[in-house]
PDB file of C-alpha atoms in Angstrom:
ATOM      1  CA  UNK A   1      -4.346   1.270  19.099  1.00 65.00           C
ATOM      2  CA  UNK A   2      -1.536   1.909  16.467  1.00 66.00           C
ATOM      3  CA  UNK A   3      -0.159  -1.673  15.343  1.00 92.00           C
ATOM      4  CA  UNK A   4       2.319  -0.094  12.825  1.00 96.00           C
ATOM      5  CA  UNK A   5       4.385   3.024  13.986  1.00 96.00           C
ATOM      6  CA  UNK A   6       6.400   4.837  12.428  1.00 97.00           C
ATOM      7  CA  UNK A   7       8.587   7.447  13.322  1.00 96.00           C
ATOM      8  CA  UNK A   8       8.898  10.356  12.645  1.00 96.00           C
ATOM      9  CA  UNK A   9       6.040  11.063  10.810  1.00 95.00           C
ATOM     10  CA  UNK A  10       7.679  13.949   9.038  1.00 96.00           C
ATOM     11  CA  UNK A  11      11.373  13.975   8.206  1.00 96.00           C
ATOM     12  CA  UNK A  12      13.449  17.519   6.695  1.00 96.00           C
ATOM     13  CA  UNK A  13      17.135  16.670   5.803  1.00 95.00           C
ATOM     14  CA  UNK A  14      19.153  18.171   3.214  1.00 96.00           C
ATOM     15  CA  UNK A  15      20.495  16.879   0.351  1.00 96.00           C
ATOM     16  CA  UNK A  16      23.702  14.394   1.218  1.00 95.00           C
ATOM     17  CA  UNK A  17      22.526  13.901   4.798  1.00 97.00           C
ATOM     18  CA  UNK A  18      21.771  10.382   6.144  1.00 96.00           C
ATOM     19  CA  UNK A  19      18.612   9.762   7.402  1.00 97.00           C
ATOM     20  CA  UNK A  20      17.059   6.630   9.447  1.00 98.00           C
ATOM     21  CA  UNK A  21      13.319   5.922   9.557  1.00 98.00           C
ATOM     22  CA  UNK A  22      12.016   3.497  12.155  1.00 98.00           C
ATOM     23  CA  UNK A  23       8.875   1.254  11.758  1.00 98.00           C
ATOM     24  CA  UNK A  24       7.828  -0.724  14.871  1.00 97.00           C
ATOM     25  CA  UNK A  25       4.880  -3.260  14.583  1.00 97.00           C
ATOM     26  CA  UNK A  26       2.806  -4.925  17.962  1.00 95.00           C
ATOM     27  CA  UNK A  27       1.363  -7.381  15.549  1.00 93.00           C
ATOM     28  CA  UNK A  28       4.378 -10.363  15.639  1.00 93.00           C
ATOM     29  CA  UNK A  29       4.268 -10.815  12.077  1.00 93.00           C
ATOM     30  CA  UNK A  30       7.199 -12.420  10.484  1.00 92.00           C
ATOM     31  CA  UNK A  31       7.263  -9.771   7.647  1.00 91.00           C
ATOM     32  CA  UNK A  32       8.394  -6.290   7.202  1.00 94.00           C
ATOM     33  CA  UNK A  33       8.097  -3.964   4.055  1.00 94.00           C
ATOM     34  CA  UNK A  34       9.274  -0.793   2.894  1.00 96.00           C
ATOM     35  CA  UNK A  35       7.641   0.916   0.490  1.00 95.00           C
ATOM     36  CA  UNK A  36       8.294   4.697  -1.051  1.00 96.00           C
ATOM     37  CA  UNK A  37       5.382   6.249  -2.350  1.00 93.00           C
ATOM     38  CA  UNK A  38       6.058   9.681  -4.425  1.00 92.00           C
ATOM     39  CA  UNK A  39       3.342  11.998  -5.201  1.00 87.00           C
ATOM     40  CA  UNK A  40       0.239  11.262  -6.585  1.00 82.00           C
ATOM     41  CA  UNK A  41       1.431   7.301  -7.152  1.00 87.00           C
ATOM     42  CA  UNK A  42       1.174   4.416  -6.198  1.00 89.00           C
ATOM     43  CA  UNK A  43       3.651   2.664  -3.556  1.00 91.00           C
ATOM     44  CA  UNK A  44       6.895   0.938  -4.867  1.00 92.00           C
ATOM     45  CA  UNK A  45       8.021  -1.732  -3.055  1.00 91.00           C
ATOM     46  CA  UNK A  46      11.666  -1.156  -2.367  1.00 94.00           C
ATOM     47  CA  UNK A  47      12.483  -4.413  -0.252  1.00 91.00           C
ATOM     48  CA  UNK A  48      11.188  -6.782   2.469  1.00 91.00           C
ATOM     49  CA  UNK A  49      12.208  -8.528   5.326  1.00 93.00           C
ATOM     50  CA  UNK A  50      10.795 -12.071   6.319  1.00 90.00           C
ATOM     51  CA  UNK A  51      11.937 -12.921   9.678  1.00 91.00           C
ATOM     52  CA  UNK A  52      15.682 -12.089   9.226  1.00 92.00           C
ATOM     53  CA  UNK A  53      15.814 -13.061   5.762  1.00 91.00           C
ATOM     54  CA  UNK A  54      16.749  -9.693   3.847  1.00 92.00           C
ATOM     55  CA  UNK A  55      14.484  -9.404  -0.105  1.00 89.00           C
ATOM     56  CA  UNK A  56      15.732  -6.511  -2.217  1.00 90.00           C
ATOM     57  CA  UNK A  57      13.687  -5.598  -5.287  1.00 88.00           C
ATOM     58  CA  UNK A  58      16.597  -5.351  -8.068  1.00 87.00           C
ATOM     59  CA  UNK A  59      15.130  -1.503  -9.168  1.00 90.00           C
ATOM     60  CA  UNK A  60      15.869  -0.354  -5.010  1.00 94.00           C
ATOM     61  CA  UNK A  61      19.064   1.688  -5.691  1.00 94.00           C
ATOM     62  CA  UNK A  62      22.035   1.128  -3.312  1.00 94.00           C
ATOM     63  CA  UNK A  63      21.282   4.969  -1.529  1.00 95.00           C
ATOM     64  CA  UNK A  64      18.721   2.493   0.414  1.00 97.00           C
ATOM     65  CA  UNK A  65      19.443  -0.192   3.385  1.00 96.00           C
ATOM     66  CA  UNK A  66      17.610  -1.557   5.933  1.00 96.00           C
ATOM     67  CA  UNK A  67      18.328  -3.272   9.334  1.00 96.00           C
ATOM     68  CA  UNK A  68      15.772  -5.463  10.883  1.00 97.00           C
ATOM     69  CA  UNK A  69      17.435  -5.810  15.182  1.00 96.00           C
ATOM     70  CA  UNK A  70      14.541  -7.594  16.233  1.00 95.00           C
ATOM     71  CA  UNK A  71      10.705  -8.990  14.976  1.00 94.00           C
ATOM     72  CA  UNK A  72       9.471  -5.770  16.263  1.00 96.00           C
ATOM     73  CA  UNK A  73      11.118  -2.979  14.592  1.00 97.00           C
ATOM     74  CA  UNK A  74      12.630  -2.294  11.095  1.00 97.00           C
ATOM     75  CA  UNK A  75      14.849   0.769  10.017  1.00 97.00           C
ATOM     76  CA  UNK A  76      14.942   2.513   6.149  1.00 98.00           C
ATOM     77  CA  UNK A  77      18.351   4.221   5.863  1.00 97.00           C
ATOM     78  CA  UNK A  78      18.919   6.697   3.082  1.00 97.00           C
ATOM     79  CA  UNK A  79      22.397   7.003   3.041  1.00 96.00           C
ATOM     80  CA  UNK A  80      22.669   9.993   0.865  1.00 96.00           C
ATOM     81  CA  UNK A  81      19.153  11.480   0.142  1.00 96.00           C
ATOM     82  CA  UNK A  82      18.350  13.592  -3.222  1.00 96.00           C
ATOM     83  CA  UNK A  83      15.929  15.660  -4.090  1.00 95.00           C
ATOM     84  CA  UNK A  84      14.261  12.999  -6.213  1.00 95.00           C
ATOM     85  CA  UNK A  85      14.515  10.636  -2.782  1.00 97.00           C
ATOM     86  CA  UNK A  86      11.991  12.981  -1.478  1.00 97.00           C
ATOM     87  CA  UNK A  87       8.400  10.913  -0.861  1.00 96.00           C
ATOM     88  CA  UNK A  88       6.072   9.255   1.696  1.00 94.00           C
ATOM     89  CA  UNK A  89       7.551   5.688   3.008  1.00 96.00           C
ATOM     90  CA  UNK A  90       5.208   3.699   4.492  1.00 95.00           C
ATOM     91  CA  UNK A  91       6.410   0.737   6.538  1.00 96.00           C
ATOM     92  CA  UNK A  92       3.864  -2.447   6.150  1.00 94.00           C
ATOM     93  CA  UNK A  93       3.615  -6.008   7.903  1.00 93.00           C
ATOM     94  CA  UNK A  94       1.914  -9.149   7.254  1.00 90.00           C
ATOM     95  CA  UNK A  95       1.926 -12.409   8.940  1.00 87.00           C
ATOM     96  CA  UNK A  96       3.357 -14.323   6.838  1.00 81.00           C
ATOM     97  CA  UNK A  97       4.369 -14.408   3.310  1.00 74.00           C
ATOM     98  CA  UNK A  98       1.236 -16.344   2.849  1.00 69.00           C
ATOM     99  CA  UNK A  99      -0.971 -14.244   4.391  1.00 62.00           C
ATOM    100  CA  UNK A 100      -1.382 -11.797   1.726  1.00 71.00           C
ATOM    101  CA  UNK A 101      -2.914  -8.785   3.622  1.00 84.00           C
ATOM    102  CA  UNK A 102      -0.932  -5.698   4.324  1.00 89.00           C
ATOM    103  CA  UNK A 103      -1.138  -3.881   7.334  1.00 92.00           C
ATOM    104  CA  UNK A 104       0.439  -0.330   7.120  1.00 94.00           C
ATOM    105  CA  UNK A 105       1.776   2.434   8.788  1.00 95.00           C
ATOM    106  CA  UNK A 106       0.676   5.983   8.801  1.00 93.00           C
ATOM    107  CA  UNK A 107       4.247   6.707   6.770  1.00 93.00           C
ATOM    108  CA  UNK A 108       6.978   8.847   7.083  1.00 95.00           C
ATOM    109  CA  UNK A 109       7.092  11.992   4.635  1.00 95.00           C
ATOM    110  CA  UNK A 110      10.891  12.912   3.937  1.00 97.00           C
ATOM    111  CA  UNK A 111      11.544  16.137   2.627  1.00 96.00           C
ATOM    112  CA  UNK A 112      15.174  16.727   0.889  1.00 96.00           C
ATOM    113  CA  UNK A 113      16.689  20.698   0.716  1.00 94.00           C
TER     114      UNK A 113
ATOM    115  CA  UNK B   1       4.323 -10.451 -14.821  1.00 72.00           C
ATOM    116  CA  UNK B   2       1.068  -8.919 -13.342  1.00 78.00           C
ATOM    117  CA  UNK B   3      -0.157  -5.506 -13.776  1.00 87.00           C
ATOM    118  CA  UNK B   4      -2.930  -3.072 -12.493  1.00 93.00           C
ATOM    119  CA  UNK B   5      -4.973  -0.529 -14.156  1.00 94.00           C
ATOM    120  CA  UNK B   6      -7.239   2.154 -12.652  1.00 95.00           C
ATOM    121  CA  UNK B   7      -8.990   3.892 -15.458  1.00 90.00           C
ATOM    122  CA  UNK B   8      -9.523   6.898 -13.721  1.00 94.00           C
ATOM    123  CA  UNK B   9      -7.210   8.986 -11.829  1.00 94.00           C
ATOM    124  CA  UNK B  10     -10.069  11.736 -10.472  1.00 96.00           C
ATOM    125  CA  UNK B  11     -13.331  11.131  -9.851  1.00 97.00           C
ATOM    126  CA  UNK B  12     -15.363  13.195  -8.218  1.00 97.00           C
ATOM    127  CA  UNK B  13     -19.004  13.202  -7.028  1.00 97.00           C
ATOM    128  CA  UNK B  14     -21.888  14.711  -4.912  1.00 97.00           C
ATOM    129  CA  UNK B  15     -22.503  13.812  -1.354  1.00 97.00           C
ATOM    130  CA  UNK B  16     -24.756  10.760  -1.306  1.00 97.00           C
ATOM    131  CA  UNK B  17     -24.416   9.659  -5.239  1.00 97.00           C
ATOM    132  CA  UNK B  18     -23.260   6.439  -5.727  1.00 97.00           C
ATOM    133  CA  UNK B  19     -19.993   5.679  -6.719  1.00 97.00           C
ATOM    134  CA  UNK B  20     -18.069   2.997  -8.857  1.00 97.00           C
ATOM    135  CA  UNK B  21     -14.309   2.913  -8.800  1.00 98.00           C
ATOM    136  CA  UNK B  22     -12.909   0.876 -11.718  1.00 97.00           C
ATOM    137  CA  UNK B  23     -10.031  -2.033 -11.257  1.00 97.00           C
ATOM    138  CA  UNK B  24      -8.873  -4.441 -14.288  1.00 96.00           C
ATOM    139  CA  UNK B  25      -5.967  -6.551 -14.123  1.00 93.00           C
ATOM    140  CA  UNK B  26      -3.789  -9.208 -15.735  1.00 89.00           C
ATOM    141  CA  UNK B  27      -2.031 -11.767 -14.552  1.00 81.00           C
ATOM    142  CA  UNK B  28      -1.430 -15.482 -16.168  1.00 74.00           C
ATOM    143  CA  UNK B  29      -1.998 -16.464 -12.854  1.00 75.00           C
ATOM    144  CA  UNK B  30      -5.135 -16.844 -10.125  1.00 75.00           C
ATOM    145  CA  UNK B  31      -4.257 -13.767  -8.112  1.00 80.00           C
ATOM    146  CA  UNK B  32      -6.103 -11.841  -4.635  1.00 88.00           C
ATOM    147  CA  UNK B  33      -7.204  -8.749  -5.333  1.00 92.00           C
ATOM    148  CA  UNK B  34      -7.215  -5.908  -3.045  1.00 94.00           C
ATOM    149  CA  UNK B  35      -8.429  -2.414  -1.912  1.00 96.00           C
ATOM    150  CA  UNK B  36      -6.929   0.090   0.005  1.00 96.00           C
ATOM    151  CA  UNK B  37      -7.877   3.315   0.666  1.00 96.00           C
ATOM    152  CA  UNK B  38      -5.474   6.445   1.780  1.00 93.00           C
ATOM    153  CA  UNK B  39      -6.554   9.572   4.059  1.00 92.00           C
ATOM    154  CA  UNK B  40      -4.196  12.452   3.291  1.00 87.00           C
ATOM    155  CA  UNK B  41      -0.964  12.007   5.122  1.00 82.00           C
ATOM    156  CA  UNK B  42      -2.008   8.865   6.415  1.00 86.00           C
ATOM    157  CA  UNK B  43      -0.910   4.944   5.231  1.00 88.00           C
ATOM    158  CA  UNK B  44      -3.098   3.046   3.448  1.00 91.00           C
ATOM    159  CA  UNK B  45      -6.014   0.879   5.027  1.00 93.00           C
ATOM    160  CA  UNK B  46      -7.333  -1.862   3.942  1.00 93.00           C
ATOM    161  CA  UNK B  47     -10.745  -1.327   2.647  1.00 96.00           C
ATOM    162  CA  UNK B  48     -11.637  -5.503   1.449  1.00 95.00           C
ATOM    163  CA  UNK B  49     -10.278  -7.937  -0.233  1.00 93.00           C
ATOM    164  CA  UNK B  50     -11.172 -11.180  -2.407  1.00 92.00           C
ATOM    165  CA  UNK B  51      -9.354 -14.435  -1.723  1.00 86.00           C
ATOM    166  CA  UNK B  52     -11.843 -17.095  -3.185  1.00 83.00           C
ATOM    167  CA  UNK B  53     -15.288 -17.725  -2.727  1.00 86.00           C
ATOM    168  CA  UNK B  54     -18.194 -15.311  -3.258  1.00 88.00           C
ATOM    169  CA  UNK B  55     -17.222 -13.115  -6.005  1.00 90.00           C
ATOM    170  CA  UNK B  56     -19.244 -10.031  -4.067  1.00 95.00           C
ATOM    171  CA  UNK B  57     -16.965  -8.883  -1.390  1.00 95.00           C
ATOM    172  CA  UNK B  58     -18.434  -6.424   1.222  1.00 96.00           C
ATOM    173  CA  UNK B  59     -15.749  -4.474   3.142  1.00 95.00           C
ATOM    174  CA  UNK B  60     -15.914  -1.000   5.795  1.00 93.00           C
ATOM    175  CA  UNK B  61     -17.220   2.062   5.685  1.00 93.00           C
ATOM    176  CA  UNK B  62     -20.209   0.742   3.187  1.00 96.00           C
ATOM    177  CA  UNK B  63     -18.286  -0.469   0.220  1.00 97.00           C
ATOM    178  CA  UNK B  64     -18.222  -3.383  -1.778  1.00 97.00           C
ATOM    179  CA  UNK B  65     -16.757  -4.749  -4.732  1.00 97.00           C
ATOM    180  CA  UNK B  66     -17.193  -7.393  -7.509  1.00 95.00           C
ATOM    181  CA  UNK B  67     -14.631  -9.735  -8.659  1.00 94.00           C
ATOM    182  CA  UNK B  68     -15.155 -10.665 -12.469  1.00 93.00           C
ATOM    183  CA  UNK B  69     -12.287 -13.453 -13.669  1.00 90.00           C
ATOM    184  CA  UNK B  70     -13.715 -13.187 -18.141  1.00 91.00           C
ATOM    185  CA  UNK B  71     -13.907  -9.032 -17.485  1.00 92.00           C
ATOM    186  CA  UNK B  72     -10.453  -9.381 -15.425  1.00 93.00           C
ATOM    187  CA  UNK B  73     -12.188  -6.610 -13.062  1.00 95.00           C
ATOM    188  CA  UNK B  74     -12.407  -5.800  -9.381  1.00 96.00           C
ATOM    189  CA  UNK B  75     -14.744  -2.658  -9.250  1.00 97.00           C
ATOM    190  CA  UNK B  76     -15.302  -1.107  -6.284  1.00 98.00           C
ATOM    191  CA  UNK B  77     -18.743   0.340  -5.229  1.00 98.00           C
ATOM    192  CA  UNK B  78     -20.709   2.418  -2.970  1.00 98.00           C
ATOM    193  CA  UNK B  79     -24.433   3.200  -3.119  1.00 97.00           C
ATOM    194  CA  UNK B  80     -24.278   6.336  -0.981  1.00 97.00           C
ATOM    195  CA  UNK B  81     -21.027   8.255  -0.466  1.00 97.00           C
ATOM    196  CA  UNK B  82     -20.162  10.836   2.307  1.00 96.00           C
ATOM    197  CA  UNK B  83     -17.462  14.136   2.441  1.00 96.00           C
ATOM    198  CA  UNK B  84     -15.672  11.302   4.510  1.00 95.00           C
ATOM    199  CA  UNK B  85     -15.080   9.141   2.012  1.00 97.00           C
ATOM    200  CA  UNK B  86     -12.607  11.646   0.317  1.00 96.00           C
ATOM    201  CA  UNK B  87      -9.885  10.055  -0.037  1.00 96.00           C
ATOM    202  CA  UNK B  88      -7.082   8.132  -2.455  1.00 95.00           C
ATOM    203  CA  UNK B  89      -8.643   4.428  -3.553  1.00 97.00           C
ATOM    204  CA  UNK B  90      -5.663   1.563  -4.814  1.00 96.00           C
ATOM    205  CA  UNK B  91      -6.551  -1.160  -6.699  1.00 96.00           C
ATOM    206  CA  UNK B  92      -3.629  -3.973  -5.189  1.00 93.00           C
ATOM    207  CA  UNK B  93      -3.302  -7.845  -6.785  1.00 90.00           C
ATOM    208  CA  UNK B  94      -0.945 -10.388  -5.135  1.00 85.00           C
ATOM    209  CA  UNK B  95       0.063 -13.292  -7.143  1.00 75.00           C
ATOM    210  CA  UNK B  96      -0.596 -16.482  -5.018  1.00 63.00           C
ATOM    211  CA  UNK B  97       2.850 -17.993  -6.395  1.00 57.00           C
ATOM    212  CA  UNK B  98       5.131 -15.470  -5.116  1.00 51.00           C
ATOM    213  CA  UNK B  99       2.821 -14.851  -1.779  1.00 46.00           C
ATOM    214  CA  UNK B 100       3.461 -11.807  -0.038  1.00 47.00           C
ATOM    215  CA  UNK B 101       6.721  -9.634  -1.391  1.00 54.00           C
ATOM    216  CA  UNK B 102       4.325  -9.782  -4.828  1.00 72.00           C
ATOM    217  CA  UNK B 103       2.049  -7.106  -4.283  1.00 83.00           C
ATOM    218  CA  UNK B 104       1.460  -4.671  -7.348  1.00 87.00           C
ATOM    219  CA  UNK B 105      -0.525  -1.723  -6.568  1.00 91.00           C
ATOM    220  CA  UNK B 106      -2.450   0.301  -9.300  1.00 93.00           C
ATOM    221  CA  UNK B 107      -1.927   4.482  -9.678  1.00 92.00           C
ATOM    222  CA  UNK B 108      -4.779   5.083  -7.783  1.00 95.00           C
ATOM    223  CA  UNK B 109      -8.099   7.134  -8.024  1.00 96.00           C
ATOM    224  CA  UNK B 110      -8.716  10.336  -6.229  1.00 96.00           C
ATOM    225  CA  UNK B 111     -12.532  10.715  -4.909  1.00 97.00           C
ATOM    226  CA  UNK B 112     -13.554  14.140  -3.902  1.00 97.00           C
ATOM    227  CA  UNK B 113     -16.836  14.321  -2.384  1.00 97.00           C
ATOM    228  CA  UNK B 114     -18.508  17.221  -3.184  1.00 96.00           C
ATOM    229  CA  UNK B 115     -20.918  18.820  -0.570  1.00 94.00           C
TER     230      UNK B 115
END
């Protein structure tokens, strides 16, 4: 049973073209990440979300937002995508900011033309 | 600031050899250390993790790893691997000051099992 969902799973815009990536999490955990993971790297955090409480990491360039509606789902806009914006993003929870363990979605791969 | 380094970005190895991934950190801090492993086009799972106690930490799947504070390691082993266990492996420390948004993940290492 999937606890993290994202959607969709793979993404094809072109370059200049919004795009919105949903994560949706069954666990009730007061914490929501975004994280972009290029090619053969590791995953960069690009901001977080505890409760309603909005965390930007001061490197996440302004091309990316988020919107957090409700506990269960989170969105990753990409207002104008470039070809370097192209990458896996993988939406992750935890229970609190204490908790310390990550649970994590199977990830959304974008791909920019 | 804390940092991660995986030594080795390939490794690969025959169907039931063991295996050792390595994992060093720094941190001025007393951190958790972390690993996750990644099936292509899939997120990452969490494979174990050290919070305090025993410094041998068994996780799924057969693996285990070693926490060593003077050595600044977390090495992650397996005595026996399978094709299965091909796969990405990330090294991840969290700093217990800054709880969760503090996760640093290493570049990874890519384990091919060889048949």
């Amino acid at each position: 049973d999937a606890m993290v969902i994202q959607n969709p799973r793979y993404q094809v815009t072109q370059f200049g073209k919004p795009v919105t990536l949903s994560c949706s999490q069954t666990l009730n955990h007061n914490v929501m990440y975004w994280y972009q993971q290029k090619s053969s790297q590791a995953p960069k955090l690009l901001f977080h979300y505890y409760d309603k409480d909005f965390n930007n990491e001061a490197d996440t360039p302004d091309n990316f937002q988020s919107r957090r509606p409700n506990t269960s789902f989170c969105f990753l806009d990409i207002r104008s995508p470039g070809l370097g914006d192209a990458a896996m993003y993988l939406c992750a929870t935890s229970r609190d900011r204490g908790a310390n363990v990550l649970t994590f979605g199977a990830g959304s791969r974008l791909t920019v033309l | 600031a804390q940092s991660v380094t995986q030594l080795d970005s390939q490794v690969p190895v025959f169907e039931e050899a063991p295996v050792e991934l390595r994992c060093n950190y720094s941190s001025s801090v007393s951190v958790y250390l972390f690993w996750y492993v990644q099936y292509p086009n899939q997120g990452l799972q969490l494979l174990l993790k050290y919070l305090s106690g025993s410094t041998l930490v068994k996780g799924i799947n057969g693996f285990e790893a070693e926490f060593n504070k003077s050595q600044t390691s977390f090495h992650l082993r397996k005595p026996s691997v399978h094709i299965s266990d091909t796969a990405e492996y990330f090294c991840a420390v969290s700093d217990l000051r800054n709880y969760g948004q503090n996760f640093v993940f290493g570049p990874g290492t890519r384990l091919s099992v060889l048949p």
